[in-house]
Coordinates of C-alpha atoms and ligand atoms in Angstrom, one line a residue:
M1 CA -21.4 -1.1 13.9
K2 CA -22.3 -4.2 15.8
R3 CA -23.0 -7.2 13.7
P4 CA -23.8 -10.7 14.6
H5 CA -20.9 -13.1 14.0
L6 CA -20.7 -16.6 12.6
P7 CA -17.5 -18.6 12.3
I8 CA -16.1 -18.1 8.9
A9 CA -16.2 -21.9 8.2
L10 CA -19.9 -21.8 8.8
F11 CA -20.3 -19.0 6.5
V12 CA -18.5 -20.9 3.8
S13 CA -20.4 -24.2 4.3
L14 CA -23.7 -22.4 4.2
G15 CA -22.6 -20.5 1.1
L16 CA -23.4 -17.3 3.0
V17 CA -19.9 -15.6 2.2
A18 CA -21.6 -15.2 -1.3
C19 CA -24.5 -13.1 -0.5
S20 CA -23.4 -11.6 2.9
K21 CA -23.8 -7.8 2.8
T22 CA -22.2 -7.5 6.3
P23 CA -18.4 -7.2 6.2
E24 CA -16.9 -9.5 8.6
T25 CA -13.3 -9.6 10.1
P26 CA -13.4 -13.4 10.9
T27 CA -9.6 -14.2 11.6
A28 CA -9.4 -11.3 14.0
R29 CA -10.8 -14.0 16.4
L30 CA -8.0 -16.3 15.6
A31 CA -5.8 -17.2 18.6
T32 CA -2.6 -16.1 16.9
Q33 CA -2.3 -13.6 13.9
P34 CA -1.7 -15.6 10.8
D35 CA 1.6 -15.1 8.7
V36 CA 0.7 -13.5 5.4
V37 CA 2.6 -14.9 2.6
M38 CA 2.4 -13.5 -1.0
V39 CA 3.9 -14.8 -4.2
T40 CA 3.5 -12.9 -7.3
L41 CA 4.2 -15.0 -10.3
D42 CA 5.5 -12.6 -13.1
T43 CA 4.2 -13.2 -16.6
T44 CA 2.1 -16.3 -15.8
R45 CA -0.8 -17.4 -17.8
R46 CA -4.0 -18.7 -16.1
D47 CA -4.3 -21.7 -18.5
V48 CA -0.9 -23.1 -18.1
M49 CA -1.6 -23.7 -14.2
G50 CA -2.6 -27.3 -13.5
C51 CA -5.5 -26.4 -11.4
Y52 CA -6.9 -24.1 -14.0
G53 CA -7.7 -27.0 -16.3
N54 CA -4.2 -28.0 -17.1
A55 CA -4.2 -30.9 -14.7
A56 CA -3.2 -33.7 -17.1
A57 CA -0.1 -31.9 -18.2
S58 CA 0.6 -29.8 -15.0
R59 CA 3.9 -28.5 -14.5
T60 CA 2.7 -26.5 -11.4
P61 CA 2.4 -29.2 -8.4
A62 CA 3.0 -26.6 -5.8
F63 CA 0.5 -24.1 -7.0
D64 CA -2.1 -26.9 -7.6
A65 CA -1.6 -28.0 -3.9
L66 CA -2.4 -24.5 -2.6
C67 CA -5.4 -24.3 -5.1
A68 CA -6.7 -27.5 -3.4
A69 CA -6.3 -26.0 0.1
G70 CA -8.1 -22.7 -0.6
L71 CA -10.2 -20.5 -3.0
R72 CA -9.3 -20.6 -6.6
F73 CA -10.5 -17.5 -8.3
D74 CA -11.8 -18.2 -11.9
Q75 CA -12.5 -14.7 -12.9
A76 CA -9.3 -12.9 -11.4
V77 CA -8.5 -9.9 -13.4
A78 CA -5.1 -8.0 -13.5
V79 CA -5.4 -4.0 -13.3
A80 CA -2.7 -4.0 -16.0
P81 CA -0.5 -6.3 -18.2
V82 CA 2.6 -4.3 -16.8
T83 CA 4.6 -5.3 -13.5
L84 CA 4.9 -2.1 -11.7
P85 CA 1.1 -0.8 -12.1
A86 CA 0.0 -4.3 -11.2
H87 CA 2.1 -4.7 -8.0
A88 CA 1.3 -1.1 -7.0
S89 CA -2.6 -2.0 -7.2
I90 CA -1.9 -5.1 -5.2
M91 CA -0.1 -3.1 -2.6
S92 CA -2.5 -0.2 -2.5
G93 CA -5.9 -1.6 -3.3
Q94 CA -6.3 1.2 -5.9
Y95 CA -6.5 1.2 -9.6
P96 CA -3.4 2.6 -11.5
G97 CA -5.4 5.8 -12.4
R98 CA -5.9 6.5 -8.6
H99 CA -2.4 5.3 -7.4
G100 CA -0.6 6.9 -10.3
A101 CA 2.2 4.4 -11.0
R102 CA 1.0 3.8 -14.5
Y103 CA 4.0 2.5 -16.1
N104 CA 7.2 0.7 -15.4
G105 CA 10.4 3.0 -14.9
L106 CA 8.6 6.4 -15.3
F107 CA 6.4 6.4 -12.3
Q108 CA 6.7 5.7 -8.5
L109 CA 4.0 4.6 -6.2
S110 CA 3.5 7.9 -4.1
E111 CA 4.7 8.2 -0.6
G112 CA 1.1 9.5 0.3
I113 CA -0.4 6.1 -0.4
T114 CA -0.8 3.6 2.6
T115 CA 0.3 0.2 1.5
L116 CA -0.5 -3.2 2.5
A117 CA 3.0 -3.6 4.0
E118 CA 2.6 -0.4 6.0
Q119 CA -0.7 -1.3 7.5
L120 CA 0.6 -4.9 8.4
K121 CA 3.6 -3.5 9.9
A122 CA 1.6 -1.0 11.9
S123 CA -0.4 -4.1 13.3
G124 CA 2.8 -5.8 14.5
Y125 CA 3.9 -7.8 11.5
R126 CA 7.6 -8.2 10.4
T127 CA 7.5 -7.2 6.8
E128 CA 9.9 -8.7 4.2
A129 CA 10.1 -8.5 0.4
Y130 CA 12.3 -10.2 -2.1
V131 CA 11.9 -9.1 -5.7
S132 CA 13.5 -10.3 -9.1
A133 CA 13.2 -7.5 -11.5
M134 CA 14.6 -3.9 -11.8
V135 CA 11.1 -2.3 -12.4
L136 CA 10.2 -3.3 -8.9
E137 CA 13.4 -1.7 -7.2
H138 CA 12.5 0.2 -4.1
R139 CA 13.0 3.6 -5.8
F140 CA 9.5 2.8 -7.5
G141 CA 7.7 2.9 -4.4
V142 CA 6.3 -0.6 -3.8
A143 CA 9.0 -1.1 -1.1
Q144 CA 6.9 1.2 1.3
G145 CA 6.3 -0.4 4.7
F146 CA 8.7 -3.3 4.5
D147 CA 11.2 -3.5 7.2
H148 CA 13.5 -5.5 4.7
Y149 CA 13.1 -5.1 0.9
D150 CA 15.7 -7.1 -1.1
D151 CA 16.1 -6.1 -4.7
T152 CA 19.5 -7.5 -5.1
L153 CA 19.7 -7.7 -8.8
K154 CA 22.3 -8.7 -11.5
Q155 CA 22.7 -6.4 -14.7
S156 CA 21.8 -8.8 -17.6
D157 CA 22.1 -6.9 -20.7
S158 CA 24.5 -4.9 -22.8
G159 CA 23.0 -1.4 -22.6
L160 CA 25.0 1.5 -21.0
S161 CA 21.9 2.3 -18.6
G162 CA 19.9 -0.8 -19.3
S163 CA 16.8 -1.7 -17.3
N164 CA 16.8 -5.5 -17.8
A165 CA 18.5 -6.2 -14.6
E166 CA 16.9 -9.3 -12.9
R167 CA 17.5 -12.1 -10.5
A168 CA 16.7 -15.9 -11.1
S169 CA 13.8 -17.2 -9.1
V170 CA 16.1 -19.7 -7.3
A171 CA 18.3 -17.0 -6.1
T172 CA 15.4 -14.9 -5.0
M173 CA 13.9 -17.8 -3.0
D174 CA 17.4 -18.6 -1.5
A175 CA 17.4 -15.0 0.0
A176 CA 13.7 -15.1 1.0
L177 CA 14.2 -18.4 2.8
A178 CA 17.4 -17.0 4.5
G179 CA 15.4 -14.0 5.6
L180 CA 12.3 -15.9 6.9
G181 CA 14.7 -18.1 8.8
K182 CA 15.8 -15.0 11.0
V183 CA 12.1 -14.0 11.8
D184 CA 11.2 -14.9 15.2
R185 CA 8.5 -17.6 15.1
K186 CA 6.5 -15.6 17.7
Q187 CA 5.9 -12.6 15.4
P188 CA 3.7 -12.7 12.3
V189 CA 5.6 -12.0 9.1
F190 CA 4.2 -10.4 6.0
L191 CA 6.5 -11.9 3.2
W192 CA 6.4 -11.1 -0.4
V193 CA 8.2 -13.0 -3.0
H194 CA 8.2 -12.0 -6.7
L195 CA 9.4 -14.6 -9.1
F196 CA 10.5 -13.5 -12.6
D197 CA 11.7 -16.6 -14.4
A198 CA 8.5 -16.8 -16.8
H199 CA 9.2 -13.4 -18.1
A200 CA 11.0 -13.4 -21.6
P201 CA 13.5 -14.3 -22.6
Y202 CA 12.8 -18.0 -22.0
V203 CA 16.2 -19.7 -21.6
G204 CA 15.0 -23.0 -23.0
I205 CA 15.0 -21.4 -26.4
R206 CA 18.6 -21.6 -26.3
D207 CA 18.4 -25.5 -26.1
G208 CA 16.1 -25.5 -29.1
L209 CA 12.8 -25.5 -27.4
S210 CA 9.6 -24.3 -29.0
E211 CA 8.8 -20.8 -27.5
R212 CA 5.6 -22.3 -25.7
D213 CA 7.8 -25.2 -24.4
A214 CA 10.4 -23.0 -23.2
Y215 CA 7.9 -20.6 -21.5
L216 CA 6.3 -23.6 -19.8
Q217 CA 9.7 -24.7 -18.5
E218 CA 10.2 -21.2 -16.9
V219 CA 6.6 -21.5 -15.2
A220 CA 7.8 -24.8 -13.8
T221 CA 11.0 -23.4 -12.5
D222 CA 9.0 -20.7 -10.7
D223 CA 6.7 -23.5 -9.2
A224 CA 9.5 -25.5 -8.0
Q225 CA 10.6 -22.3 -5.9
L226 CA 7.0 -21.9 -4.7
Q227 CA 7.4 -25.6 -3.4
R228 CA 10.6 -24.6 -1.4
L229 CA 8.7 -21.7 0.1
Q230 CA 5.7 -24.0 1.2
Q231 CA 8.0 -26.4 3.0
A232 CA 9.7 -23.4 4.9
I233 CA 6.3 -21.9 5.7
E234 CA 5.0 -25.4 7.0
A235 CA 8.1 -25.6 9.2
R236 CA 7.2 -22.2 11.0
A237 CA 4.1 -24.0 12.0
R238 CA 1.9 -20.8 12.3
P239 CA -1.6 -20.1 10.8
T240 CA -0.9 -18.7 7.2
V241 CA -2.8 -16.7 4.7
W242 CA -1.2 -17.4 1.3
W243 CA -1.9 -15.4 -1.9
V244 CA -0.3 -16.8 -5.1
L245 CA -1.2 -14.7 -8.3
A246 CA 0.2 -13.5 -11.3
D247 CA 1.1 -9.8 -12.0
H248 CA -0.3 -10.5 -15.5
G249 CA -0.1 -13.3 -18.2
E250 CA 1.8 -13.8 -21.5
S251 CA 0.2 -13.7 -25.0
L252 CA 2.5 -16.3 -26.6
G253 CA 1.4 -15.0 -30.0
E254 CA -2.4 -14.5 -29.5
H255 CA -3.6 -11.4 -31.2
G256 CA -0.2 -11.1 -32.8
E257 CA 1.3 -10.2 -29.5
R258 CA 4.6 -12.1 -28.4
T259 CA 4.7 -11.1 -24.8
H260 CA 2.4 -8.7 -22.7
G261 CA 1.7 -5.0 -22.2
L262 CA 0.4 -3.9 -25.6
F263 CA -3.1 -5.4 -25.3
V264 CA -5.6 -6.0 -22.7
Y265 CA -7.0 -9.2 -24.0
D266 CA -7.5 -12.1 -21.6
A267 CA -4.3 -13.7 -22.4
T268 CA -2.6 -11.2 -20.3
V269 CA -5.2 -9.9 -17.9
H270 CA -7.2 -12.9 -16.9
I271 CA -5.0 -14.2 -14.4
P272 CA -4.6 -17.3 -12.0
M273 CA -5.0 -16.2 -8.4
L274 CA -5.6 -18.2 -5.2
L275 CA -6.3 -17.5 -1.4
V276 CA -5.5 -20.0 1.3
A277 CA -6.7 -18.8 4.7
P278 CA -7.3 -20.4 8.0
G279 CA -11.3 -21.2 8.3
V280 CA -11.8 -20.6 4.5
A281 CA -12.9 -23.8 3.0
P282 CA -11.6 -24.7 -0.4
A283 CA -13.8 -23.7 -3.3
V284 CA -13.9 -22.3 -6.8
R285 CA -15.1 -18.9 -7.1
A286 CA -16.9 -17.7 -10.2
D287 CA -17.3 -14.1 -9.2
L288 CA -15.3 -11.2 -10.5
V289 CA -12.3 -10.3 -8.4
S290 CA -9.3 -8.0 -9.2
Q291 CA -5.8 -7.4 -7.9
V292 CA -7.3 -4.4 -6.1
D293 CA -9.3 -6.7 -3.7
I294 CA -6.1 -8.3 -2.0
L295 CA -5.4 -5.3 0.2
P296 CA -9.0 -4.9 1.7
T297 CA -9.4 -8.8 1.8
T298 CA -6.0 -9.4 3.8
L299 CA -6.7 -6.5 6.3
A300 CA -9.8 -7.9 7.2
L301 CA -8.7 -11.5 7.4
V302 CA -5.9 -10.4 10.0
G303 CA -8.2 -7.9 11.9
A304 CA -6.2 -5.1 10.8
P305 CA -7.6 -1.6 10.2
G306 CA -9.1 -1.1 6.8
L307 CA -8.0 1.8 4.5
P308 CA -10.1 4.9 2.8
N309 CA -10.2 5.5 -0.8
L310 CA -9.9 1.9 -2.2
D311 CA -11.0 0.6 -5.5
G312 CA -11.2 -3.1 -4.1
R313 CA -13.1 -5.0 -1.7
D314 CA -13.0 -7.7 0.8
V315 CA -13.8 -10.8 -1.2
L316 CA -14.7 -12.8 1.7
A317 CA -17.4 -10.3 2.8
G318 CA -19.2 -10.1 -0.5
Q319 CA -19.2 -10.7 -4.3
R320 CA -19.4 -8.4 -7.2
Q321 CA -22.8 -8.7 -8.8
G322 CA -23.8 -9.3 -12.5
T323 CA -23.7 -5.6 -13.6
E324 CA -20.5 -4.7 -11.8
T325 CA -17.2 -4.5 -13.5
V326 CA -13.4 -4.3 -12.9
I327 CA -11.1 -2.1 -15.0
S328 CA -7.6 -2.8 -16.7
E329 CA -5.5 -0.3 -18.6
T330 CA -2.2 -0.4 -20.4
A331 CA -0.1 2.6 -20.8
L332 CA 2.7 0.5 -22.5
P333 CA 1.5 1.4 -26.1
W334 CA 1.7 5.1 -25.4
F335 CA 5.0 5.2 -23.4
D336 CA 7.0 2.8 -25.5
F337 CA 5.5 3.3 -28.9
G338 CA 3.5 6.5 -29.1
L339 CA 0.3 4.3 -29.8
A340 CA -3.0 4.7 -28.0
P341 CA -3.2 3.6 -24.6
L342 CA -6.0 1.0 -23.8
Y343 CA -8.6 0.6 -21.2
A344 CA -10.9 -2.6 -20.7
L345 CA -13.9 -3.0 -18.6
R346 CA -15.2 -6.4 -18.1
N347 CA -17.5 -8.7 -16.0
P348 CA -17.4 -12.5 -16.1
G349 CA -19.5 -12.5 -19.3
H350 CA -18.4 -9.5 -21.4
K351 CA -15.7 -7.1 -22.2
Y352 CA -15.3 -3.8 -23.7
I353 CA -12.0 -2.3 -24.8
A354 CA -11.7 1.4 -25.5
A355 CA -9.3 2.0 -28.3
P356 CA -9.4 4.0 -31.7
K357 CA -11.2 1.0 -32.9
P358 CA -13.2 -0.2 -29.9
E359 CA -14.1 -3.8 -29.3
F360 CA -16.8 -5.7 -27.3
F361 CA -16.7 -9.4 -26.7
D362 CA -19.1 -12.1 -25.5
L363 CA -16.4 -13.8 -23.3
G364 CA -18.8 -17.0 -22.6
A365 CA -19.2 -17.5 -26.5
D366 CA -15.8 -16.3 -27.6
P367 CA -13.2 -16.5 -24.9
G368 CA -10.4 -16.1 -27.3
E369 CA -11.9 -12.5 -28.1
A370 CA -11.8 -13.3 -31.8
S371 CA -15.2 -11.8 -32.8
N372 CA -15.6 -7.9 -32.1
L373 CA -19.2 -7.3 -31.8
V374 CA -18.8 -3.6 -32.5
V375 CA -19.8 -3.0 -36.0
D376 CA -18.2 0.1 -37.8
G377 CA -17.2 1.5 -34.5
K378 CA -20.8 2.1 -33.5
L379 CA -21.3 1.6 -29.8
T380 CA -24.6 0.1 -28.7
G381 CA -26.2 -1.4 -25.7
Q382 CA -23.6 -2.4 -22.9
A383 CA -20.7 -1.7 -25.1
A384 CA -22.1 2.1 -25.1
D385 CA -22.8 2.1 -21.4
W386 CA -19.3 0.8 -20.7
S387 CA -17.8 3.2 -22.9
V388 CA -19.2 6.0 -20.6
Q389 CA -17.9 4.4 -17.6
V390 CA -14.4 4.3 -19.0
D391 CA -14.8 7.9 -20.1
G392 CA -15.6 8.5 -16.5
Y393 CA -12.4 6.7 -15.4
V394 CA -10.2 8.9 -17.7
L395 CA -11.9 12.0 -16.6
E396 CA -11.5 11.2 -12.9
F397 CA -7.9 10.3 -13.2
G398 CA -6.7 11.9 -16.2
E399 CA -5.3 10.5 -19.3
I400 CA -2.5 8.4 -19.6
E401 CA -0.7 10.5 -22.2
A402 CA -0.8 13.5 -19.8
A403 CA 0.3 11.3 -16.6
K404 CA 3.9 11.8 -16.8
A405 CA 3.7 15.5 -17.3
A406 CA 1.6 15.7 -14.4
Q407 CA 4.0 13.7 -12.2
H408 CA 7.3 15.3 -12.8
S409 CA 7.8 18.9 -12.4
A410 CA 11.1 19.8 -14.3
N411 CA 12.8 22.9 -13.9
A412 CA 11.2 25.3 -16.7
A413 CA 14.4 27.1 -17.3
D414 CA 16.5 23.9 -17.8
L415 CA 13.8 22.5 -20.0
E416 CA 14.1 25.7 -22.3
R417 CA 17.8 25.3 -22.6
L418 CA 17.4 21.6 -23.2
K419 CA 14.9 22.4 -26.0
S420 CA 17.3 24.9 -27.6
L421 CA 19.9 22.3 -27.7
G422 CA 17.4 19.9 -29.5
Y423 CA 17.1 17.5 -26.7
L424 CA 13.6 17.9 -25.7
S425 CA 10.5 19.1 -27.8
G426 CA 7.7 17.9 -25.6
S427 CA 5.8 16.5 -28.7
D428 CA 4.3 13.1 -28.9
M429 CA 6.0 10.3 -30.8
G430 CA 4.6 11.0 -34.3
L431 CA 2.6 7.6 -34.6
G432 CA -0.6 9.6 -34.2
R433 CA -1.9 7.7 -31.3
M434 CA -2.4 4.7 -33.7
D435 CA -4.4 1.7 -32.5
P436 CA -2.0 -0.8 -31.2
K437 CA -3.9 -3.4 -33.2
D438 CA -2.3 -1.9 -36.3
A439 CA 1.1 -1.9 -34.9
V440 CA 1.7 -5.5 -34.0
D441 CA 4.7 -5.8 -36.3
L442 CA 6.6 -3.0 -34.7
V443 CA 5.9 -4.4 -31.3
S444 CA 6.7 -8.0 -32.0
G445 CA 9.9 -7.0 -33.9
H446 CA 10.8 -4.6 -30.9
S447 CA 10.4 -7.3 -28.3
K448 CA 12.3 -9.8 -30.2
A449 CA 15.1 -7.5 -30.6
V450 CA 15.0 -6.9 -26.6
E451 CA 15.5 -10.5 -26.2
L452 CA 18.3 -10.7 -28.8
A453 CA 20.1 -8.1 -27.2
S454 CA 19.7 -9.6 -23.7
V455 CA 21.3 -12.8 -24.9
G456 CA 24.4 -10.8 -26.3
Q457 CA 23.2 -11.1 -29.9
T458 CA 23.9 -7.3 -30.6
D459 CA 24.1 -7.6 -34.4
A460 CA 21.0 -9.5 -34.9
A461 CA 19.2 -7.2 -32.6
L462 CA 20.5 -4.0 -34.4
L463 CA 19.4 -5.4 -37.8
L464 CA 15.8 -6.2 -36.5
L465 CA 15.5 -2.6 -35.0
D466 CA 16.6 -1.1 -38.3
Q467 CA 13.8 -3.1 -40.0
V468 CA 11.2 -2.1 -37.5
L469 CA 12.3 1.6 -37.6
S470 CA 12.2 1.7 -41.2
R471 CA 8.5 1.2 -41.1
F472 CA 7.9 3.0 -37.7
P473 CA 10.7 5.7 -37.7
T474 CA 9.5 7.5 -34.6
A475 CA 9.0 4.4 -32.2
R476 CA 10.4 5.3 -28.9
G477 CA 11.3 1.9 -27.5
A478 CA 12.9 0.8 -30.7
L479 CA 15.0 4.0 -30.9
F480 CA 15.9 3.8 -27.1
L481 CA 17.1 0.2 -27.6
R482 CA 19.0 0.9 -30.8
A483 CA 20.6 3.9 -29.1
R484 CA 21.8 1.8 -26.1
L485 CA 23.0 -1.0 -28.4
L486 CA 24.9 1.3 -30.5
A487 CA 26.5 3.2 -27.4
A488 CA 27.5 -0.1 -26.1
S489 CA 29.3 -1.0 -29.2
G490 CA 31.1 2.2 -29.5
Q491 CA 29.1 4.0 -32.1
Y492 CA 28.5 7.2 -30.1
V493 CA 27.6 9.5 -32.9
A494 CA 24.8 7.3 -34.3
A495 CA 23.6 6.5 -30.8
E496 CA 23.3 10.2 -30.0
A497 CA 21.2 10.7 -33.0
D498 CA 18.8 8.1 -31.7
I499 CA 18.7 9.2 -28.3
K500 CA 18.1 12.7 -29.2
Q501 CA 15.0 11.7 -31.2
V502 CA 14.0 9.8 -28.1
N503 CA 14.4 12.7 -25.6
A504 CA 12.7 15.1 -28.0
A505 CA 9.6 13.0 -27.8
Q506 CA 9.4 11.3 -24.5
P507 CA 12.4 11.9 -22.1
D508 CA 12.9 9.8 -18.9
A509 CA 15.6 9.8 -16.5
D510 CA 17.2 6.6 -18.2
S511 CA 16.9 8.1 -21.5
V512 CA 18.3 11.6 -20.6
L513 CA 21.1 9.8 -18.6
L514 CA 22.2 7.8 -21.7
A515 CA 22.1 11.3 -23.6
A516 CA 24.5 12.6 -20.9
Q517 CA 26.9 9.7 -20.9
L518 CA 27.1 10.1 -24.6
S519 CA 27.9 13.6 -24.4
L520 CA 30.7 12.8 -22.0
L521 CA 32.0 10.1 -24.4
L522 CA 32.0 12.7 -27.0
K523 CA 33.8 15.2 -25.0
R524 CA 31.0 17.6 -24.3
A525 CA 31.0 18.1 -20.5
D526 CA 28.8 21.1 -20.4
D527 CA 26.1 19.5 -22.3
A528 CA 26.5 16.4 -20.1
R529 CA 26.1 18.5 -17.0
L530 CA 23.0 20.0 -18.3
L531 CA 21.5 16.7 -19.2
L532 CA 22.4 15.2 -15.9
D533 CA 20.5 18.1 -14.2
Q534 CA 17.6 17.2 -16.3
A535 CA 17.8 13.7 -15.5
R536 CA 17.7 14.4 -11.8
H537 CA 14.6 16.6 -12.1
L538 CA 12.9 13.6 -13.8
D539 CA 13.8 11.3 -11.2
P540 CA 15.6 12.6 -8.0
N541 CA 16.2 9.1 -6.8
H542 CA 18.0 7.8 -9.8
G543 CA 21.2 6.2 -8.6
G544 CA 22.7 5.8 -12.0
V545 CA 22.4 9.7 -12.5
L546 CA 24.3 10.3 -9.2
I547 CA 26.9 7.9 -10.2
V548 CA 27.6 9.8 -13.4
L549 CA 27.5 13.1 -11.7
G550 CA 30.1 11.9 -9.4
D551 CA 32.3 10.8 -12.2
L552 CA 32.0 14.1 -13.8
A553 CA 33.0 15.9 -10.6
L554 CA 36.0 13.5 -10.3
Q555 CA 37.1 14.3 -13.9
A556 CA 37.2 17.9 -12.7
K557 CA 39.0 16.8 -9.6
Q558 CA 36.4 17.7 -7.3
V559 CA 37.0 14.6 -5.0
D560 CA 34.8 15.8 -2.1
V561 CA 31.9 16.5 -4.5
A562 CA 32.3 13.3 -6.2
R563 CA 32.5 11.4 -2.8
D564 CA 29.1 13.1 -2.0
Y565 CA 27.4 11.9 -5.0
Y566 CA 28.6 8.4 -4.5
E567 CA 27.6 8.4 -1.0
Q568 CA 24.1 9.6 -1.9
A569 CA 23.8 6.9 -4.7
L570 CA 25.0 4.5 -2.0
A571 CA 22.3 5.7 0.5
L572 CA 19.5 5.4 -2.1
D573 CA 20.4 1.9 -3.3
S574 CA 22.8 -0.3 -1.5
M575 CA 22.5 -3.2 -4.1
R576 CA 23.1 -2.9 -7.7
I577 CA 23.8 1.1 -8.0
G578 CA 25.5 0.6 -4.5
R579 CA 28.1 -2.0 -5.8
Q580 CA 29.3 0.8 -8.4
A581 CA 29.2 3.4 -5.7
R582 CA 31.2 1.3 -3.3
M583 CA 33.7 0.4 -5.9
R584 CA 34.2 4.1 -6.8
L585 CA 34.4 5.2 -3.2
A586 CA 37.1 2.8 -2.7
R587 CA 39.0 4.0 -5.6
L588 CA 38.7 7.7 -4.5
P589 CA 42.1 9.5 -4.0
T590 CA 42.1 11.4 -0.7
S591 CA 41.3 15.0 -1.3
A592 CA 44.7 15.9 -0.1
S593 CA 46.5 14.1 -2.9
L594 CA 44.6 16.4 -5.4
P595 CA 44.5 20.1 -5.7
K596 CA 41.2 21.5 -4.7
S597 CA 39.3 23.0 -7.7
E598 CA 37.2 25.6 -5.7
Ligands
ZN601 ZN1 5.2 -8.4 -14.9

């Protein structure tokens, strides 16, 4: 469809972007393709950024400088207060329900989805990503379309199969700048850098800082790395599109939540987000935007072909109007604790939270979401309308509780055998899908225990977990953590009791792998083999499972089989798992030196 064109600068100066109904691809007319640089600041609250009203005490000069140069979105909403679903939505332009990667660790972004990186690569971009947390390792699917995906991480906790590997922001940025230095200046680059320092634990606590000050220090550390990137991008001297945004915020005690993921209040879903682009005049945008808007906006900005089946829109071509809403969800309550998952529907003025005890807030009068306007659970007016919309979303994409069963297709015979051994029951976690609001003690105790464990205070962590589990005996996350800590401290029998309970309720590849490792340590190789098969069904791309399968084969003197498993693991993951695989491959005896077992 042919439409009249105006230069984008004119659109902005006339305020026409706001009401234009005609989608434009303004920068298609730029003389050169702009670089696209995206920085995702993990766990970063909106109100700690200088240009979001914290100017006097700003610790974010680099973010503030970009803010001043572009669009600051004042009503930007995260699709989920959880890292993988948020990043999967940024990369796909789809809500978690549609793209399916609804929680960390248990889900992958499907190969069938075309990502921002794939589309930019197809348009001639060099695509590079540098991430800092295990939940974004390439096996979880957000690596699709990247020529180079650097997920080099360091194991930072004491568990046998822990998931807390991460990389300091400075190391991630070192790698990103080295990679960027190798990209020809004549080729446009899509560079994504993910910085994770602001995620708990906050190192400053060890130096006696308060939790809030320690958190602010981490935010400042990430910002200092953003500054280094700005300098490197300036030196490339190309037109550049910048996106800088949080994947989600951090509660810092609001609503009784210490970190993020349990609730969908604004502390964690109302995020900082900015866009700097050639020809786009600096402004503050008061309309509603979501992480799902990044893909369509970027593709339009650089003149790349758009994609079908998106939940987002090009925010430079139009704005959401008063009655329009965006959705957020969190699957963490269900997958970690057996509590009800939550959905929130909001516009700039109001928010509805679908929960066993539903909530409706007037965000203008009550930005802290302290006064629930739903009385006695009775939904009226807008709350009632929005509850119907949430029902529609759940109906269209399925319930979070059923999502995992829909995604993995375990071998039915194996499932039966495992159930008969008491490993899997398929039941839920026995907390009766309690409202997360009624379980804040469980969750805060658990998250504190995770932090204690991650800094090596195993005994203190175990003590806290005992307290949590005495009140909530079936809480999956607490049981799993206790199992890992007990296993790491040599208490295999106690660890196995916990992990059996975990797998009976909600098995994943990590938890079944731990059960297999414990079976091995307790000299039950047959059980271990069965469990490893199951772990492979749950996640065929789990490098840790392949490593243990290799170890098992080696114990049985099947050197060639072991080598094959190690090589598979290496092919899947050249970094963290790859290091383990390489180490084992180097130590393998030659097959001639051992009798063949076949
Ligand atoms: Zn995150």
